[in-house]
Coordinates of C-alpha atoms and ligand atoms in Angstrom, one line a residue:
M1214 CA 3.8 15.8 -19.5
T1215 CA 2.6 16.6 -15.7
L1216 CA -0.9 15.4 -14.7
S1217 CA -4.0 17.7 -14.2
G1218 CA -4.9 18.2 -11.0
K1219 CA -7.6 15.7 -10.7
A1220 CA -6.4 12.4 -11.8
K1221 CA -4.1 10.8 -9.4
L1222 CA -1.6 8.2 -10.5
A1223 CA 0.4 5.8 -8.6
G1224 CA 2.7 2.7 -10.2
V1225 CA 3.9 -0.4 -9.4
I1226 CA 7.7 -0.9 -10.4
G1227 CA 9.3 -4.5 -10.7
W1228 CA 10.7 -7.0 -13.2
P1229 CA 8.7 -9.2 -14.2
V1230 CA 5.6 -6.9 -13.2
S1231 CA 3.1 -8.8 -15.1
H1232 CA 2.1 -10.9 -12.2
S1233 CA 1.7 -8.3 -9.6
L1234 CA -1.6 -7.9 -8.1
S1235 CA -1.2 -4.3 -7.3
P1236 CA -2.9 -3.0 -10.0
V1237 CA -6.1 -5.0 -9.6
L1238 CA -6.0 -4.6 -5.8
H1239 CA -5.6 -0.7 -6.1
G1240 CA -7.8 -0.6 -8.9
H1241 CA -10.9 -2.2 -6.7
W1242 CA -10.2 0.3 -4.0
L1243 CA -10.4 3.3 -6.5
A1244 CA -13.7 2.0 -7.7
E1245 CA -15.1 1.6 -4.3
H1246 CA -14.2 5.1 -3.4
G1247 CA -15.0 6.5 -6.7
I1248 CA -11.5 7.8 -7.2
D1249 CA -10.5 9.3 -10.4
G1250 CA -7.0 7.5 -10.4
A1251 CA -5.1 4.5 -11.6
M1252 CA -2.4 2.1 -10.6
V1253 CA 0.1 1.8 -13.4
P1254 CA 2.5 -1.3 -14.0
L1255 CA 5.8 0.1 -14.8
A1256 CA 8.0 -2.9 -16.2
A1257 CA 11.7 -2.0 -15.3
G1258 CA 15.0 -4.1 -15.2
R1259 CA 17.5 -3.1 -12.8
E1260 CA 19.5 -0.9 -15.0
D1261 CA 16.4 1.1 -15.8
F1262 CA 15.1 1.5 -12.1
S1263 CA 16.5 5.1 -11.4
A1264 CA 15.2 6.4 -14.8
V1265 CA 12.0 5.3 -14.6
I1266 CA 11.6 6.5 -11.0
E1267 CA 12.9 10.0 -12.1
G1268 CA 10.4 9.8 -15.0
V1269 CA 7.2 9.0 -12.8
R1270 CA 8.1 11.7 -10.3
R1271 CA 8.6 14.4 -12.8
A1272 CA 5.1 13.2 -14.6
G1273 CA 3.5 13.9 -11.1
F1274 CA 2.9 10.5 -9.7
A1275 CA 2.1 10.2 -6.1
G1276 CA 4.5 7.0 -5.5
V1277 CA 5.1 3.5 -6.2
N1278 CA 4.8 0.2 -4.7
V1279 CA 8.1 -1.5 -5.3
T1280 CA 8.5 -5.4 -6.1
V1281 CA 11.1 -7.6 -6.9
P1282 CA 14.1 -7.0 -7.9
H1283 CA 14.0 -3.3 -6.7
K1284 CA 13.4 -3.5 -3.0
E1285 CA 17.0 -2.4 -1.9
S1286 CA 17.4 -0.1 -4.6
A1287 CA 14.5 1.7 -3.6
F1288 CA 15.7 2.1 0.0
A1289 CA 19.1 3.4 -1.4
I1290 CA 17.4 5.9 -3.4
A1291 CA 14.9 7.3 -0.8
H1292 CA 15.7 10.4 1.1
S1293 CA 14.4 9.4 4.4
V1294 CA 13.1 5.7 5.5
D1295 CA 10.7 4.5 8.2
A1296 CA 11.7 2.2 11.1
A1297 CA 10.4 -1.0 9.3
A1298 CA 12.6 -0.1 5.8
Q1299 CA 15.3 0.6 8.0
G1300 CA 15.4 -2.7 9.7
A1301 CA 14.7 -4.6 6.4
G1302 CA 17.2 -2.5 4.5
A1303 CA 14.5 -2.6 1.8
A1304 CA 11.8 -0.8 0.7
N1305 CA 8.3 -1.9 -0.8
L1306 CA 6.8 1.9 -1.0
L1307 CA 8.2 5.0 -2.2
I1308 CA 6.3 8.1 -1.8
F1309 CA 6.9 11.3 -3.7
R1310 CA 6.3 14.2 -1.5
N1311 CA 7.5 17.8 -1.6
G1312 CA 10.3 17.1 -4.2
K1313 CA 11.6 14.4 -1.7
I1314 CA 11.3 10.4 -1.8
E1315 CA 10.0 8.7 1.2
G1316 CA 10.9 4.8 1.7
R1317 CA 8.6 2.5 4.1
N1318 CA 8.3 -0.7 4.3
T1319 CA 4.9 -2.6 4.7
D1320 CA 5.5 -6.2 4.8
A1321 CA 5.9 -6.2 8.6
V1322 CA 2.6 -4.4 9.2
G1323 CA 0.9 -6.4 6.4
L1324 CA 1.9 -9.9 8.0
A1325 CA 1.1 -8.4 11.8
E1326 CA -2.5 -7.6 10.6
S1327 CA -3.3 -10.6 8.8
L1328 CA -2.0 -12.5 11.7
R1329 CA -4.0 -10.3 14.1
E1330 CA -7.1 -10.5 12.2
N1331 CA -6.8 -14.4 12.5
I1332 CA -5.2 -15.3 15.9
G1333 CA -4.8 -12.1 17.7
T1334 CA -1.9 -11.3 20.0
L1335 CA 1.5 -13.3 20.1
K1336 CA 2.3 -12.2 23.6
G1337 CA 4.0 -14.8 25.6
K1338 CA 3.8 -17.2 22.4
N1339 CA 6.7 -18.9 20.5
V1340 CA 7.2 -18.9 16.8
V1341 CA 8.9 -20.9 14.4
L1342 CA 9.8 -18.7 11.2
L1343 CA 10.9 -20.8 8.3
G1344 CA 13.2 -19.1 5.8
A1345 CA 15.9 -16.4 6.1
G1346 CA 15.2 -14.6 2.7
G1347 CA 14.0 -11.1 2.0
A1348 CA 10.5 -11.6 3.2
A1349 CA 12.0 -13.2 6.5
R1350 CA 13.1 -9.7 7.5
G1351 CA 9.7 -7.9 7.5
A1352 CA 8.0 -11.2 8.9
I1353 CA 10.5 -11.1 12.0
L1354 CA 9.6 -7.4 12.5
G1355 CA 5.8 -8.2 12.0
L1356 CA 6.0 -11.0 14.9
E1357 CA 7.8 -8.3 16.9
M1358 CA 4.8 -6.0 16.4
L1359 CA 2.3 -8.7 17.7
G1360 CA 4.5 -9.4 20.8
A1361 CA 6.0 -12.8 19.9
A1362 CA 8.1 -14.2 23.0
S1363 CA 10.6 -15.9 21.1
I1364 CA 11.4 -16.7 17.4
H1365 CA 13.1 -19.8 16.0
L1366 CA 14.2 -18.6 12.8
L1367 CA 14.8 -21.9 10.6
N1368 CA 16.6 -21.9 7.2
R1369 CA 18.1 -24.4 4.9
D1370 CA 21.2 -22.3 4.8
L1371 CA 22.3 -22.0 8.8
H1372 CA 24.7 -19.2 7.9
R1373 CA 21.9 -17.1 6.3
A1374 CA 19.7 -17.6 9.4
K1375 CA 22.5 -16.5 11.6
T1376 CA 23.3 -13.5 9.7
L1377 CA 19.7 -12.6 9.7
A1378 CA 19.1 -12.9 13.4
A1379 CA 22.3 -10.9 14.2
S1380 CA 21.4 -8.1 11.8
L1381 CA 17.9 -7.9 13.6
A1382 CA 18.8 -8.3 17.0
P1383 CA 19.1 -4.5 17.9
Q1384 CA 15.8 -3.9 16.7
V1385 CA 13.7 -6.6 18.0
K1386 CA 12.9 -7.4 21.8
A1387 CA 12.0 -11.1 21.4
P1388 CA 15.0 -13.4 21.2
V1389 CA 15.7 -14.6 17.6
H1390 CA 17.2 -18.0 17.8
P1391 CA 18.7 -19.0 14.4
G1392 CA 18.8 -22.9 13.5
S1393 CA 18.8 -25.1 10.3
L1394 CA 15.7 -27.1 8.9
D1395 CA 17.1 -30.1 10.8
D1396 CA 16.2 -28.4 14.0
W1397 CA 12.5 -28.3 13.3
K1398 CA 11.5 -31.4 15.6
K1399 CA 13.5 -29.9 18.4
V1400 CA 11.3 -26.5 18.4
A1401 CA 8.1 -27.3 16.8
G1402 CA 6.4 -28.7 19.8
D1403 CA 6.7 -25.5 21.7
A1404 CA 5.4 -23.0 18.6
A1405 CA 1.8 -21.6 18.8
L1406 CA 2.6 -20.6 15.2
V1407 CA 4.7 -21.5 12.4
V1408 CA 5.1 -19.1 9.5
N1409 CA 6.6 -20.2 6.1
S1410 CA 8.6 -17.4 4.4
T1411 CA 10.4 -19.9 2.0
S1412 CA 9.6 -19.7 -1.6
A1413 CA 9.2 -24.0 -1.4
G1414 CA 5.7 -24.5 -2.4
M1415 CA 5.4 -21.2 -4.4
G1416 CA 3.9 -21.7 -8.0
A1417 CA 5.8 -25.2 -9.4
N1418 CA 8.5 -25.2 -6.5
P1419 CA 8.5 -28.5 -4.8
P1420 CA 7.0 -28.0 -1.3
L1421 CA 8.7 -27.8 2.0
D1422 CA 9.5 -31.3 3.5
I1423 CA 8.5 -30.9 7.3
D1424 CA 6.8 -33.1 9.6
L1425 CA 3.6 -31.2 10.7
G1426 CA 3.4 -34.1 13.7
A1427 CA 5.7 -32.3 15.6
L1428 CA 3.4 -29.4 16.1
S1429 CA 0.8 -28.9 18.8
K1430 CA -2.6 -29.5 18.0
E1431 CA -3.3 -25.8 18.8
A1432 CA -0.9 -24.3 16.9
A1433 CA -1.6 -22.2 13.6
V1434 CA 0.2 -22.6 10.3
C1435 CA 0.8 -19.5 8.2
D1436 CA 2.2 -19.3 4.7
M1437 CA 3.1 -16.3 3.2
I1438 CA 2.9 -17.6 -0.4
Y1439 CA -0.3 -16.8 -2.3
N1440 CA 0.2 -18.4 -5.4
P1441 CA -1.2 -20.9 -5.1
L1442 CA -3.5 -19.6 -2.3
E1443 CA -3.9 -23.0 -0.6
T1444 CA -0.2 -24.5 -0.5
K1445 CA 0.4 -28.3 0.4
L1446 CA 1.7 -26.8 3.8
L1447 CA -1.8 -25.1 4.3
K1448 CA -3.7 -28.3 3.1
D1449 CA -1.9 -30.7 5.1
A1450 CA -1.9 -28.5 8.3
G1451 CA -5.9 -28.0 7.7
A1452 CA -6.3 -31.7 7.5
R1453 CA -4.6 -32.3 10.9
G1454 CA -7.0 -29.6 12.2
H1455 CA -4.5 -26.7 12.5
K1456 CA -5.9 -23.0 11.7
T1457 CA -4.4 -22.1 8.6
I1458 CA -3.5 -18.5 7.2
D1459 CA -2.8 -18.0 3.7
G1460 CA -0.5 -15.2 2.2
L1461 CA -3.3 -13.1 0.5
G1462 CA -4.2 -11.7 4.0
M1463 CA -0.8 -10.4 4.0
L1464 CA -0.7 -9.0 0.6
M1465 CA -4.0 -7.3 1.1
H1466 CA -3.0 -5.6 4.3
Q1467 CA 0.3 -4.5 3.3
A1468 CA -1.4 -2.4 0.4
V1469 CA -3.5 -0.6 2.8
P1470 CA -0.8 2.1 3.8
S1471 CA 0.5 2.5 0.3
F1472 CA -3.0 3.0 -1.1
E1473 CA -3.7 5.6 1.9
A1474 CA -0.5 7.5 1.0
F1475 CA -1.3 7.6 -2.8
F1476 CA -4.9 8.3 -2.9
G1477 CA -5.8 10.0 0.6
V1478 CA -8.2 7.3 1.7
K1479 CA -7.9 4.6 4.2
P1480 CA -9.1 1.4 2.2
A1481 CA -10.6 -1.4 4.0
V1482 CA -9.6 -5.2 3.7
T1483 CA -13.1 -6.9 2.9
P1484 CA -14.0 -10.4 1.8
A1485 CA -15.1 -9.1 -1.4
L1486 CA -11.8 -8.0 -2.1
R1487 CA -10.4 -11.4 -1.1
A1488 CA -13.1 -13.0 -3.3
M1489 CA -11.9 -10.9 -6.6
L1490 CA -8.2 -11.4 -5.8
A1491 CA -8.9 -15.2 -5.1
K1492 CA -10.5 -15.5 -8.6
V1493 CA -7.9 -13.4 -10.1
L1494 CA -5.3 -15.9 -8.9
G1495 CA -7.6 -18.8 -10.3
A1496 CA -8.0 -20.0 -6.8
N1497 CA -11.2 -22.1 -5.6
T1498 CA -12.6 -19.8 -2.8
Ligands
NDP289 P1 14.2 -15.2 -1.1 O1 14.6 -15.7 -2.5 O2 14.7 -13.9 -0.7 O3 14.4 -16.3 0.0 C1 14.0 -17.7 -0.3 C2 13.9 -18.3 1.0 O4 13.4 -19.7 0.6 C3 15.3 -18.7 1.5 O5 15.3 -18.7 2.8 C4 15.5 -20.2 1.0 O6 16.7 -20.8 1.7 C5 14.4 -20.9 1.1 N1 14.0 -21.8 -0.1 C6 13.8 -21.8 -1.1 N2 13.9 -23.0 -1.7 C7 13.6 -23.8 -0.6 C8 13.3 -25.2 -0.2 N3 13.3 -26.1 -1.5 N4 13.5 -25.9 0.7 C9 13.8 -25.1 2.1 N5 13.9 -23.7 1.7 C10 13.8 -22.9 0.5 O7 12.8 -15.0 -1.2 P2 11.5 -14.0 -0.5 O8 12.1 -14.1 0.9 O9 11.5 -12.6 -1.1 O10 10.2 -14.6 -0.6 C11 9.8 -16.0 -0.1 C12 8.4 -16.1 -0.3 O11 7.6 -15.2 0.5 C13 7.7 -16.0 -1.5 O12 7.1 -17.0 -1.9 C14 6.9 -14.8 -1.8 O13 6.0 -14.7 -2.8 C15 6.5 -14.7 -0.5 N6 6.0 -13.3 -0.1 C16 4.7 -12.9 0.0 C17 4.3 -11.7 0.6 C18 3.1 -11.5 1.0 O14 2.4 -10.3 0.8 N7 2.3 -12.7 1.0 C19 5.3 -10.7 0.6 C20 6.7 -11.0 0.4 C21 7.0 -12.4 0.0 P3 17.9 -20.8 1.5 O15 18.8 -19.4 2.1 O16 18.9 -21.9 2.0 O17 18.4 -20.8 -0.1

């Protein structure tokens, strides 16, 4: 099957994929711009990834958003990748163009735009990044985009933090200091921003056990988790008077370049979009 010249299709591929907000997010923008198109959820396990990508390419899809567990496979399948995907070793966006597959990673720009909107530049400022998993790679590149002066990368597994800091060192100007979560009290006092990129506090996971009393009053606290929208970390930080930034801003901003690539229009991140997604997430706004 190939598509008619008018309808535009894109997909989101993952396993599971039912939790993905991409279809509603892109659906909102498609309606807003009166575009005859759709964002189709593609449930595919690891073994089906290549076949599904081949199938939707042949069907005329413009591209796919890529979620867990396929970001590394997406990077590997791409004929070319942008600097962010290269740095992350993972792609969350595949664009099908002229018979080729372009891989991009929009997580870094998503976090950078969300932080810029809330707190502006990070020039001259120290940041503590908690977690050294897949999301932390993009987070470091995003903090670099905003000009962070230094990044303390703290992880439960110190070895993982060291490996990540070493692998990103050639691409980031800011020094990235690896440490364990036990180093929190030593480094928190100098931080203008702390970003949680761990999965602690997501869904039913127990929250991170850190003492926010170690932070300066002016420090902002960002949680990349968006489910729940207000994590215990953000609730506690808000109660102490810190500026808080949830993970929904990053999620919305990282979708902007993919919508533009698929449907040819740069969409806006608006309060109406946030309210709609917050409702879907079942959060109280
Ligand atoms: P990974 O599984 O790759 O990494 C998980 C990280 O969390 C590791 O650093 C792990 O530490 C740490 N961790 C897990 N449990 C605990 C705990 N109890 N205490 C301390 N540290 C813990 O996950 P990702 O990096 O892919 O994703 C992390 C989070 O970021 C998820 O909640 C995800 O939803 C969110 N995210 C949000 C995005 C957005 O757009 N807002 C985009 C991408 C991700 P260790 O190495 O020691 O195991």
